[in-house]
């Protein structure tokens, strides 16, 4: 059976697509799944750096698509997890070096071998975005609790629907409970109300992410920070488990959230 | 790097020349020329270029097409008259001295530079008789430089930048990106940098990568070379 091809996208840059992709991939692989991460951000590749695999790159996605390298030779095996692989983007090329049709064929090929293919989308809604979503069968939208990011997430949701990727799921990244409580940050309810899509998870803002990212170590694999826990929960939800949302602050918050996102309803996919 | 190329950029005593394959159709020549000029981005900006047709039958229309294409990329074209070629072309220096072996020929491209042939080079480590490209700036992420000969960079090579040279690569600065020396198979090629901290090094057919943890490197210049079928790094002592 073919694997699931999930694109991780956001519209706005800097909200954590690449970090999310790396952590979800590592999380799924640590559960024993075979996972391939695809960096679709041609010309501005980052996923290799976040994964700490930059020094292993020999061939890249563009060379595979152009037939100069075999897919199997371009895939980089992760240094920590057996089932985790990365297909790096080309850095010295541009987005239009690849067409959506080629990406579609590539994703289909990868889906035959892997349980999950996670495609890290570039920011924006142009050629690179269309490439990233071309082969996807599901989408995860990452946003932060900022008006601009939510606006872009809404735009992306519409575009995904137009490409027959309905029912994208949402990750709200970098929530700072204290700020939400003070009313200085959009809270989850606000975001959900605007976007009206299923919530896949909430990731608290956490300095450990910055440290881990700079070291090239997905935070999900190390220790018990709140962010790591949040990613592990998301991974389990992707796998079809029902996992309660993390309690970020006081009691009433969680129950409010539950009622809002309809926690407990049947999960899709698996 | 594979097959016969329709267009080959050469750096030589006089500057840069573009050698056009004798049999390649004009379409292929134009495509490849455009691709190579674009790939080098602003690298050749302002340089003077000679078009060398070699044995290719001259065709005025064709020459005009090529000339205009090159000029459109910000380069100027020098007539292939064999007169004294321009010197001090942007980013290019004549090689320091030609040793015996016919290297003293004037005017046209030195005989040491084969006419677009891709034959493996021998004994590149002394650099004599070999074209050399001087790059007077830092190469940043996403920039890729390919050169048939040796490359000297007066600046850094940042992570994400790639230099591919058929000869040696010398960096008067920090080498943090990827360098492939001896790219046509010359295992005598070397990579020297004031700070040698590459993401990945390739010499001829060999690849080595940086160690994973943070390893504080020595502060002095280092040289990478092939020994026993492995890329070894040692302190560089002039």
Short mmCIF file of C-alpha atoms in Angstrom, two decimals:
data_model
loop_
_atom_site.label_atom_id
_atom_site.label_comp_id
_atom_site.label_asym_id
_atom_site.label_seq_id
_atom_site.Cartn_x
_atom_site.Cartn_y
_atom_site.Cartn_z
CA UNK A 1 0.00 0.00 0.00
CA UNK A 2 1.29 3.42 -0.90
CA UNK A 3 2.42 5.68 1.91
CA UNK A 4 0.92 8.99 2.88
CA UNK A 5 2.34 12.08 1.24
CA UNK A 6 1.87 15.04 3.57
CA UNK A 7 2.90 18.57 2.66
CA UNK A 8 3.82 20.94 5.48
CA UNK A 9 3.06 24.48 4.44
CA UNK A 10 2.15 27.89 5.82
CA UNK A 11 2.21 30.70 3.33
CA UNK A 12 4.14 32.95 5.66
CA UNK A 13 7.81 32.37 6.22
CA UNK A 14 9.45 31.83 9.57
CA UNK A 15 6.54 30.16 11.32
CA UNK A 16 8.30 26.84 11.73
CA UNK A 17 7.53 24.67 8.69
CA UNK A 18 10.98 23.21 8.49
CA UNK A 19 11.29 22.60 12.22
CA UNK A 20 7.87 20.99 12.20
CA UNK A 21 8.73 18.77 9.25
CA UNK A 22 11.96 17.66 10.88
CA UNK A 23 10.31 16.87 14.19
CA UNK A 24 7.29 15.09 12.78
CA UNK A 25 9.56 13.03 10.54
CA UNK A 26 11.86 12.12 13.39
CA UNK A 27 8.89 11.41 15.62
CA UNK A 28 7.23 9.10 13.10
CA UNK A 29 10.50 7.33 12.41
CA UNK A 30 11.09 6.79 16.12
CA UNK A 31 7.79 4.89 16.17
CA UNK A 32 9.25 2.56 13.58
CA UNK A 33 7.70 4.07 10.48
CA UNK A 34 9.67 4.49 7.30
CA UNK A 35 9.77 8.20 6.62
CA UNK A 36 11.21 10.30 3.81
CA UNK A 37 11.55 14.05 4.27
CA UNK A 38 11.55 16.01 1.03
CA UNK A 39 12.92 19.54 1.01
CA UNK A 40 10.96 21.34 -1.69
CA UNK A 41 12.54 24.71 -0.90
CA UNK A 42 14.87 24.73 -3.87
CA UNK A 43 17.44 27.49 -3.66
CA UNK A 44 16.89 28.09 0.06
CA UNK A 45 17.30 24.68 1.51
CA UNK A 46 17.25 24.38 5.29
CA UNK A 47 15.87 21.01 6.21
CA UNK A 48 19.29 19.39 5.84
CA UNK A 49 20.76 21.89 8.28
CA UNK A 50 17.97 21.46 10.81
CA UNK A 51 18.44 17.68 10.54
CA UNK A 52 22.21 18.01 10.87
CA UNK A 53 22.73 16.22 7.56
CA UNK A 54 24.13 19.00 5.40
CA UNK A 55 27.58 17.47 5.23
CA UNK A 56 26.21 14.27 3.71
CA UNK A 57 24.60 15.78 0.65
CA UNK A 58 25.98 14.49 -2.60
CA UNK A 59 22.99 14.62 -4.94
CA UNK A 60 19.81 16.61 -4.64
CA UNK A 61 16.19 16.60 -5.68
CA UNK A 62 16.80 18.55 -8.88
CA UNK A 63 19.50 16.15 -10.03
CA UNK A 64 17.13 13.25 -9.41
CA UNK A 65 14.31 14.91 -11.31
CA UNK A 66 16.63 15.75 -14.19
CA UNK A 67 17.86 12.19 -14.31
CA UNK A 68 21.45 13.01 -13.36
CA UNK A 69 21.24 11.01 -10.16
CA UNK A 70 19.28 8.03 -8.96
CA UNK A 71 16.75 8.60 -6.26
CA UNK A 72 18.28 5.90 -4.13
CA UNK A 73 21.69 7.59 -4.29
CA UNK A 74 20.31 10.99 -3.41
CA UNK A 75 18.44 9.85 -0.30
CA UNK A 76 20.41 10.60 2.85
CA UNK A 77 19.93 8.22 5.70
CA UNK A 78 19.51 9.92 9.03
CA UNK A 79 22.38 9.48 11.45
CA UNK A 80 20.11 8.68 14.38
CA UNK A 81 17.10 6.76 13.10
CA UNK A 82 17.03 3.79 10.79
CA UNK A 83 13.81 4.46 8.95
CA UNK A 84 14.40 8.16 8.35
CA UNK A 85 15.66 9.58 5.07
CA UNK A 86 16.07 13.03 3.57
CA UNK A 87 15.88 14.08 -0.05
CA UNK A 88 17.67 17.45 -0.01
CA UNK A 89 16.82 20.42 -2.17
CA UNK A 90 19.32 21.92 -4.57
CA UNK A 91 20.87 25.08 -3.26
CA UNK A 92 22.37 26.46 -6.44
CA UNK A 93 19.21 26.22 -8.49
CA UNK A 94 15.86 27.94 -8.53
CA UNK A 95 12.30 26.85 -7.91
CA UNK A 96 11.47 26.55 -11.59
CA UNK A 97 14.10 23.84 -12.04
CA UNK A 98 11.30 21.44 -11.13
CA UNK A 99 7.73 21.20 -12.36
CA UNK A 100 4.67 20.13 -10.37
CA UNK A 101 4.34 17.10 -12.66
CA UNK A 102 7.87 16.00 -11.81
CA UNK A 103 7.20 16.45 -8.10
CA UNK A 104 4.06 14.41 -8.41
CA UNK A 105 5.94 11.55 -10.03
CA UNK A 106 8.70 11.81 -7.45
CA UNK A 107 6.30 11.72 -4.51
CA UNK A 108 4.47 8.76 -6.01
CA UNK A 109 7.76 6.93 -6.35
CA UNK A 110 8.70 7.69 -2.75
CA UNK A 111 5.28 6.71 -1.46
CA UNK A 112 5.85 3.21 -2.76
CA UNK A 113 8.83 2.80 -0.48
CA UNK A 114 7.93 4.84 2.56
CA UNK A 115 5.06 4.90 5.02
CA UNK A 116 5.25 8.67 5.13
CA UNK A 117 6.59 11.25 2.72
CA UNK A 118 6.73 14.67 4.39
CA UNK A 119 7.24 17.54 1.98
CA UNK A 120 8.63 20.75 3.44
CA UNK A 121 7.14 23.58 1.43
CA UNK A 122 8.81 26.91 0.79
CA UNK A 123 7.11 30.07 1.99
CA UNK A 124 4.92 31.84 -0.51
CA UNK A 125 2.24 30.71 -2.91
CA UNK A 126 4.20 30.67 -6.13
CA UNK A 127 5.94 27.99 -8.14
CA UNK A 128 7.69 26.45 -5.14
CA UNK A 129 4.43 26.07 -3.27
CA UNK A 130 2.75 24.49 -6.27
CA UNK A 131 5.64 22.05 -6.54
CA UNK A 132 5.41 21.17 -2.87
CA UNK A 133 1.72 20.38 -2.91
CA UNK A 134 1.69 18.67 -6.31
CA UNK A 135 2.27 15.16 -5.03
CA UNK A 136 0.62 15.51 -1.65
CA UNK A 137 -2.44 13.64 -0.53
CA UNK A 138 -2.75 15.48 2.78
CA UNK A 139 -1.68 18.84 4.10
CA UNK A 140 -0.57 20.24 7.42
CA UNK A 141 -0.71 23.99 7.82
CA UNK A 142 1.62 25.58 10.34
CA UNK A 143 0.79 28.96 11.75
CA UNK A 144 1.75 31.10 14.70
CA UNK A 145 -0.69 33.09 16.79
CA UNK A 146 -0.09 36.26 14.84
CA UNK A 147 -2.59 38.02 12.66
CA UNK A 148 -0.35 38.00 9.59
CA UNK A 149 0.48 34.32 9.88
CA UNK A 150 -3.16 33.39 10.36
CA UNK A 151 -4.12 35.50 7.38
CA UNK A 152 -1.61 33.65 5.23
CA UNK A 153 -2.73 30.30 6.61
CA UNK A 154 -6.26 31.17 5.55
CA UNK A 155 -5.07 32.02 2.05
CA UNK A 156 -3.19 28.73 1.89
CA UNK A 157 -6.23 26.80 3.05
CA UNK A 158 -8.16 28.23 0.13
CA UNK A 159 -5.41 27.39 -2.32
CA UNK A 160 -5.15 23.86 -1.01
CA UNK A 161 -8.86 23.37 -1.47
CA UNK A 162 -8.53 24.58 -5.03
CA UNK A 163 -5.93 21.86 -5.53
CA UNK A 164 -8.24 19.25 -4.04
CA UNK A 165 -6.36 19.04 -0.78
CA UNK A 166 -9.32 19.69 1.42
CA UNK A 167 -9.32 19.10 5.14
CA UNK A 168 -5.84 20.33 5.87
CA UNK A 169 -4.96 20.10 9.54
CA UNK A 170 -3.53 22.88 11.62
CA UNK A 171 -0.54 23.17 13.89
CA UNK A 172 -0.37 26.32 15.95
CA UNK A 173 3.25 26.94 16.69
CA UNK A 174 5.01 29.13 19.24
CA UNK A 175 2.15 29.67 21.60
CA UNK A 176 3.21 31.65 24.67
CA UNK A 177 0.67 30.93 27.37
CA UNK A 178 1.56 33.94 29.47
CA UNK A 179 1.04 36.28 26.58
CA UNK A 180 -2.23 34.64 25.66
CA UNK A 181 -3.39 35.00 29.23
CA UNK A 182 -2.53 38.66 29.26
CA UNK A 183 -4.46 39.03 26.06
CA UNK A 184 -1.36 40.04 24.16
CA UNK A 185 -1.42 37.11 21.78
CA UNK A 186 -4.14 35.52 19.73
CA UNK A 187 -5.35 32.48 21.54
CA UNK A 188 -6.18 29.12 20.06
CA UNK A 189 -9.88 29.90 19.92
CA UNK A 190 -9.27 32.98 17.86
CA UNK A 191 -7.15 31.13 15.36
CA UNK A 192 -9.54 28.22 15.05
CA UNK A 193 -12.48 30.51 14.67
CA UNK A 194 -10.90 32.23 11.70
CA UNK A 195 -9.53 29.17 9.95
CA UNK A 196 -12.21 26.63 10.87
CA UNK A 197 -10.03 23.63 10.15
CA UNK A 198 -9.12 20.68 12.35
CA UNK A 199 -6.48 21.31 14.95
CA UNK A 200 -3.68 18.77 14.84
CA UNK A 201 -1.63 20.23 17.62
CA UNK A 202 -0.30 23.14 19.60
CA UNK A 203 3.39 23.66 20.10
CA UNK A 204 4.47 26.00 22.88
CA UNK A 205 7.22 28.47 22.26
CA UNK A 206 10.31 26.89 23.68
CA UNK A 207 13.93 27.93 23.71
CA UNK A 208 14.94 24.30 23.43
CA UNK A 209 13.75 24.44 19.80
CA UNK A 210 16.29 27.10 18.94
CA UNK A 211 19.07 25.20 20.64
CA UNK A 212 18.12 21.93 18.98
CA UNK A 213 17.69 23.50 15.56
CA UNK A 214 21.12 25.09 15.69
CA UNK A 215 22.64 21.76 16.67
CA UNK A 216 20.85 19.90 13.90
CA UNK A 217 19.00 17.69 16.38
CA UNK A 218 15.22 17.46 16.15
CA UNK A 219 13.93 18.37 19.61
CA UNK A 220 11.46 15.51 19.53
CA UNK A 221 14.29 13.04 19.96
CA UNK A 222 15.86 14.68 22.94
CA UNK A 223 14.52 14.98 26.40
CA UNK A 224 11.25 16.07 27.77
CA UNK A 225 10.76 19.66 26.88
CA UNK A 226 7.21 20.81 26.37
CA UNK A 227 7.83 21.31 22.68
CA UNK A 228 9.14 17.76 22.34
CA UNK A 229 6.05 16.44 24.09
CA UNK A 230 3.83 18.51 21.82
CA UNK A 231 5.48 17.07 18.73
CA UNK A 232 5.19 13.53 20.05
CA UNK A 233 1.49 14.10 20.59
CA UNK A 234 1.07 15.39 17.06
CA UNK A 235 2.89 12.36 15.71
CA UNK A 236 0.51 10.06 17.52
CA UNK A 237 -2.47 11.98 16.17
CA UNK A 238 -1.09 11.63 12.64
CA UNK A 239 -0.91 7.91 13.33
CA UNK A 240 -4.60 8.00 14.15
CA UNK A 241 -4.46 7.91 17.92
CA UNK A 242 -6.63 10.13 20.01
CA UNK A 243 -4.38 12.16 22.22
CA UNK A 244 -5.68 14.92 24.45
CA UNK A 245 -4.27 18.34 23.76
CA UNK A 246 -1.53 19.47 26.05
CA UNK A 247 -2.50 21.54 28.95
CA UNK A 248 -0.52 24.67 28.53
CA UNK A 249 -1.92 26.64 31.42
CA UNK A 250 -4.73 26.58 33.86
CA UNK A 251 -7.58 24.13 33.99
CA UNK A 252 -10.38 25.93 32.24
CA UNK A 253 -8.34 26.49 29.14
CA UNK A 254 -8.18 22.87 28.16
CA UNK A 255 -11.84 22.22 28.50
CA UNK A 256 -12.58 25.30 26.48
CA UNK A 257 -10.27 24.07 23.79
CA UNK A 258 -11.82 20.62 23.82
CA UNK A 259 -15.25 21.92 23.31
CA UNK A 260 -14.05 24.18 20.57
CA UNK A 261 -12.18 21.81 18.37
CA UNK A 262 -14.58 19.00 19.00
CA UNK A 263 -12.00 16.79 20.62
CA UNK A 264 -12.94 13.18 20.60
CA UNK A 265 -14.53 13.04 17.21
CA UNK A 266 -13.48 10.40 14.75
CA UNK A 267 -10.03 10.94 13.33
CA UNK A 268 -9.43 10.81 9.66
CA UNK A 269 -6.81 8.88 7.88
CA UNK A 270 -4.55 6.22 9.33
CA UNK B 1 30.65 17.18 -16.38
CA UNK B 2 29.68 14.33 -18.58
CA UNK B 3 29.73 13.92 -22.33
CA UNK B 4 31.08 16.40 -24.75
CA UNK B 5 30.19 19.97 -24.00
CA UNK B 6 29.16 22.29 -26.78
CA UNK B 7 30.62 25.30 -25.05
CA UNK B 8 33.62 25.40 -22.76
CA UNK B 9 34.75 28.38 -20.77
CA UNK B 10 38.47 28.65 -20.45
CA UNK B 11 40.56 30.95 -18.42
CA UNK B 12 43.96 31.49 -19.91
CA UNK B 13 46.79 33.91 -20.23
CA UNK B 14 44.68 36.50 -21.92
CA UNK B 15 41.50 36.25 -19.94
CA UNK B 16 38.39 34.26 -20.65
CA UNK B 17 37.62 32.52 -23.86
CA UNK B 18 34.59 30.60 -24.97
CA UNK B 19 35.42 27.59 -27.04
CA UNK B 20 32.69 26.30 -29.26
CA UNK B 21 32.54 22.68 -30.25
CA UNK B 22 33.10 22.05 -33.92
CA UNK B 23 30.05 19.92 -34.56
CA UNK B 24 27.49 21.11 -32.06
CA UNK B 25 24.33 22.59 -33.59
CA UNK B 26 23.82 26.28 -32.98
CA UNK B 27 20.77 25.61 -30.84
CA UNK B 28 22.75 23.44 -28.44
CA UNK B 29 25.54 25.99 -28.35
CA UNK B 30 23.16 28.81 -27.50
CA UNK B 31 21.35 26.78 -24.88
CA UNK B 32 24.49 25.72 -23.16
CA UNK B 33 26.06 29.13 -23.35
CA UNK B 34 22.98 30.69 -21.83
CA UNK B 35 22.87 28.09 -19.11
CA UNK B 36 26.52 28.52 -18.22
CA UNK B 37 26.34 32.28 -18.25
CA UNK B 38 23.29 32.19 -16.00
CA UNK B 39 24.84 29.62 -13.71
CA UNK B 40 27.82 31.87 -13.15
CA UNK B 41 25.36 34.63 -12.28
CA UNK B 42 27.32 37.79 -11.98
CA UNK B 43 30.54 36.01 -11.91
CA UNK B 44 31.71 37.02 -15.33
CA UNK B 45 30.19 40.47 -15.04
CA UNK B 46 32.29 42.97 -16.94
CA UNK B 47 34.77 40.39 -18.17
CA UNK B 48 36.05 40.41 -21.73
CA UNK B 49 35.55 37.21 -23.59
CA UNK B 50 36.95 35.85 -26.78
CA UNK B 51 34.89 33.50 -28.83
CA UNK B 52 37.01 30.71 -30.20
CA UNK B 53 35.46 28.69 -32.94
CA UNK B 54 38.45 26.43 -33.43
CA UNK B 55 37.75 24.28 -36.43
CA UNK B 56 34.12 25.26 -36.54
CA UNK B 57 33.28 26.83 -39.88
CA UNK B 58 32.79 30.57 -39.39
CA UNK B 59 29.28 31.84 -39.90
CA UNK B 60 28.59 35.57 -39.53
CA UNK B 61 25.02 35.09 -38.32
CA UNK B 62 26.07 32.55 -35.77
CA UNK B 63 28.85 34.76 -34.52
CA UNK B 64 26.48 37.64 -34.11
CA UNK B 65 24.04 35.50 -32.15
CA UNK B 66 26.72 34.32 -29.78
CA UNK B 67 28.18 37.77 -29.44
CA UNK B 68 24.83 39.29 -28.54
CA UNK B 69 24.06 36.54 -26.08
CA UNK B 70 27.33 37.07 -24.29
CA UNK B 71 26.90 40.81 -24.25
CA UNK B 72 23.39 40.44 -22.90
CA UNK B 73 24.94 38.79 -19.85
CA UNK B 74 27.09 41.79 -19.12
CA UNK B 75 30.29 40.64 -20.77
CA UNK B 76 32.16 42.31 -23.53
CA UNK B 77 33.41 40.41 -26.53
CA UNK B 78 36.89 40.81 -27.86
CA UNK B 79 37.59 40.01 -31.47
CA UNK B 80 39.34 36.76 -32.01
CA UNK B 81 42.13 38.34 -33.97
CA UNK B 82 45.06 36.89 -32.15
CA UNK B 83 46.25 40.33 -31.17
CA UNK B 84 47.43 40.95 -27.66
CA UNK B 85 44.57 39.79 -25.50
CA UNK B 86 43.21 42.06 -22.79
CA UNK B 87 44.83 41.71 -19.43
CA UNK B 88 43.52 42.09 -15.93
CA UNK B 89 40.14 40.92 -16.98
CA UNK B 90 37.77 41.03 -14.08
CA UNK B 91 38.50 38.21 -11.74
CA UNK B 92 40.98 36.58 -14.02
CA UNK B 93 44.71 36.61 -13.92
CA UNK B 94 47.17 35.23 -16.33
CA UNK B 95 48.94 32.23 -14.92
CA UNK B 96 52.15 33.27 -13.22
CA UNK B 97 54.59 31.70 -15.58
CA UNK B 98 54.52 29.13 -18.29
CA UNK B 99 57.08 26.42 -18.06
CA UNK B 100 58.88 25.10 -21.15
CA UNK B 101 56.62 22.72 -23.01
CA UNK B 102 55.32 25.14 -25.55
CA UNK B 103 53.68 27.29 -22.92
CA UNK B 104 55.30 30.36 -24.35
CA UNK B 105 53.04 30.66 -27.35
CA UNK B 106 51.60 34.14 -27.70
CA UNK B 107 48.27 35.42 -28.63
CA UNK B 108 45.91 32.52 -28.98
CA UNK B 109 44.97 30.34 -26.11
CA UNK B 110 48.01 28.57 -24.77
CA UNK B 111 48.51 25.07 -26.03
CA UNK B 112 48.44 23.77 -22.51
CA UNK B 113 44.73 24.20 -22.62
CA UNK B 114 43.32 21.48 -24.77
CA UNK B 115 40.71 22.56 -27.25
CA UNK B 116 37.66 21.82 -25.21
CA UNK B 117 38.79 18.28 -24.63
CA UNK B 118 37.89 16.73 -21.32
CA UNK B 119 40.94 14.58 -20.93
CA UNK B 120 41.94 13.93 -17.35
CA UNK B 121 44.70 16.21 -16.25
CA UNK B 122 47.95 15.07 -14.86
CA UNK B 123 50.08 16.35 -12.06
CA UNK B 124 48.05 19.43 -11.35
CA UNK B 125 49.64 20.06 -8.02
CA UNK B 126 52.42 22.30 -9.21
CA UNK B 127 49.93 24.32 -11.16
CA UNK B 128 52.33 25.17 -13.94
CA UNK B 129 50.85 25.51 -17.36
CA UNK B 130 47.35 25.38 -16.01
CA UNK B 131 44.69 28.07 -16.14
CA UNK B 132 43.93 29.69 -12.85
CA UNK B 133 40.96 31.74 -11.82
CA UNK B 134 41.26 34.43 -9.20
CA UNK B 135 38.05 35.17 -7.36
CA UNK B 136 38.16 38.36 -5.42
CA UNK B 137 35.08 37.98 -3.30
CA UNK B 138 33.27 35.73 -0.89
CA UNK B 139 31.15 32.96 -2.38
CA UNK B 140 27.85 32.80 -0.59
CA UNK B 141 25.23 30.13 -0.14
CA UNK B 142 23.67 29.10 -3.43
CA UNK B 143 26.59 30.32 -5.54
CA UNK B 144 28.33 27.73 -7.59
CA UNK B 145 31.56 28.15 -9.46
CA UNK B 146 32.88 25.63 -11.94
CA UNK B 147 36.24 26.12 -13.56
CA UNK B 148 38.50 24.12 -15.75
CA UNK B 149 41.76 24.78 -13.94
CA UNK B 150 42.71 25.95 -10.48
CA UNK B 151 40.79 28.45 -8.42
CA UNK B 152 42.12 30.95 -5.91
CA UNK B 153 39.53 32.65 -3.74
CA UNK B 154 40.44 35.86 -1.96
CA UNK B 155 37.54 35.64 0.43
CA UNK B 156 35.49 32.94 2.08
CA UNK B 157 33.47 30.05 0.74
CA UNK B 158 30.38 30.00 2.89
CA UNK B 159 28.21 26.99 3.70
CA UNK B 160 25.93 26.25 0.75
CA UNK B 161 28.43 27.58 -1.80
CA UNK B 162 30.10 25.12 -4.16
CA UNK B 163 33.37 25.36 -6.04
CA UNK B 164 34.21 22.71 -8.62
CA UNK B 165 37.64 22.90 -10.23
CA UNK B 166 39.63 20.48 -12.31
CA UNK B 167 42.79 21.65 -10.54
CA UNK B 168 43.61 22.93 -7.08
CA UNK B 169 41.53 25.19 -4.91
CA UNK B 170 43.18 27.71 -2.63
CA UNK B 171 41.13 29.83 -0.28
CA UNK B 172 42.61 32.87 1.39
CA UNK B 173 39.86 32.91 3.91
CA UNK B 174 37.56 30.40 5.52
CA UNK B 175 36.38 27.42 3.56
CA UNK B 176 33.05 26.36 5.06
CA UNK B 177 31.18 25.25 1.96
CA UNK B 178 31.74 22.42 -0.49
CA UNK B 179 34.81 22.19 -2.69
CA UNK B 180 35.51 19.63 -5.35
CA UNK B 181 39.12 19.79 -6.55
CA UNK B 182 40.53 17.62 -9.29
CA UNK B 183 37.01 17.24 -10.56
CA UNK B 184 38.18 15.49 -13.71
CA UNK B 185 39.87 12.80 -11.75
CA UNK B 186 43.16 14.37 -10.74
CA UNK B 187 44.03 12.84 -7.38
CA UNK B 188 47.05 15.12 -7.10
CA UNK B 189 44.78 18.11 -6.70
CA UNK B 190 44.82 19.86 -3.36
CA UNK B 191 42.62 22.11 -1.35
CA UNK B 192 44.30 24.71 0.82
CA UNK B 193 42.56 27.21 3.05
CA UNK B 194 43.54 29.57 5.82
CA UNK B 195 40.69 28.01 7.74
CA UNK B 196 39.71 24.64 6.41
CA UNK B 197 36.29 23.87 7.83
CA UNK B 198 34.39 22.55 4.82
CA UNK B 199 30.94 21.04 4.95
CA UNK B 200 32.24 18.52 2.51
CA UNK B 201 35.44 18.05 0.52
CA UNK B 202 35.82 16.16 -2.70
CA UNK B 203 39.05 15.43 -4.49
CA UNK B 204 38.78 13.51 -7.75
CA UNK B 205 36.41 10.61 -7.00
CA UNK B 206 36.75 10.80 -3.23
CA UNK B 207 34.36 12.45 -0.82
CA UNK B 208 34.85 13.28 2.81
CA UNK B 209 32.58 15.19 5.11
CA UNK B 210 33.08 17.19 8.24
CA UNK B 211 32.71 15.34 11.53
CA UNK B 212 29.32 15.68 13.14
CA UNK B 213 30.02 17.28 16.48
CA UNK B 214 31.47 20.73 16.89
CA UNK B 215 35.19 20.22 16.56
CA UNK B 216 37.32 23.26 17.17
CA UNK B 217 39.75 23.27 14.28
CA UNK B 218 43.29 24.50 14.39
CA UNK B 219 43.74 28.16 13.69
CA UNK B 220 46.39 27.84 11.01
CA UNK B 221 46.16 27.11 7.31
CA UNK B 222 45.55 23.51 6.33
CA UNK B 223 45.78 21.45 3.20
CA UNK B 224 43.68 18.53 2.06
CA UNK B 225 45.18 15.95 -0.28
CA UNK B 226 44.70 12.38 -1.28
CA UNK B 227 46.79 9.76 0.49
CA UNK B 228 46.08 6.05 0.38
CA UNK B 229 42.79 6.57 -1.40
CA UNK B 230 41.57 8.86 1.34
CA UNK B 231 41.32 12.59 1.74
CA UNK B 232 43.73 13.61 4.48
CA UNK B 233 44.13 16.98 6.07
CA UNK B 234 47.40 18.32 7.33
CA UNK B 235 48.77 21.63 8.48
CA UNK B 236 49.94 23.66 5.54
CA UNK B 237 53.58 24.56 5.70
CA UNK B 238 54.64 26.63 2.71
#
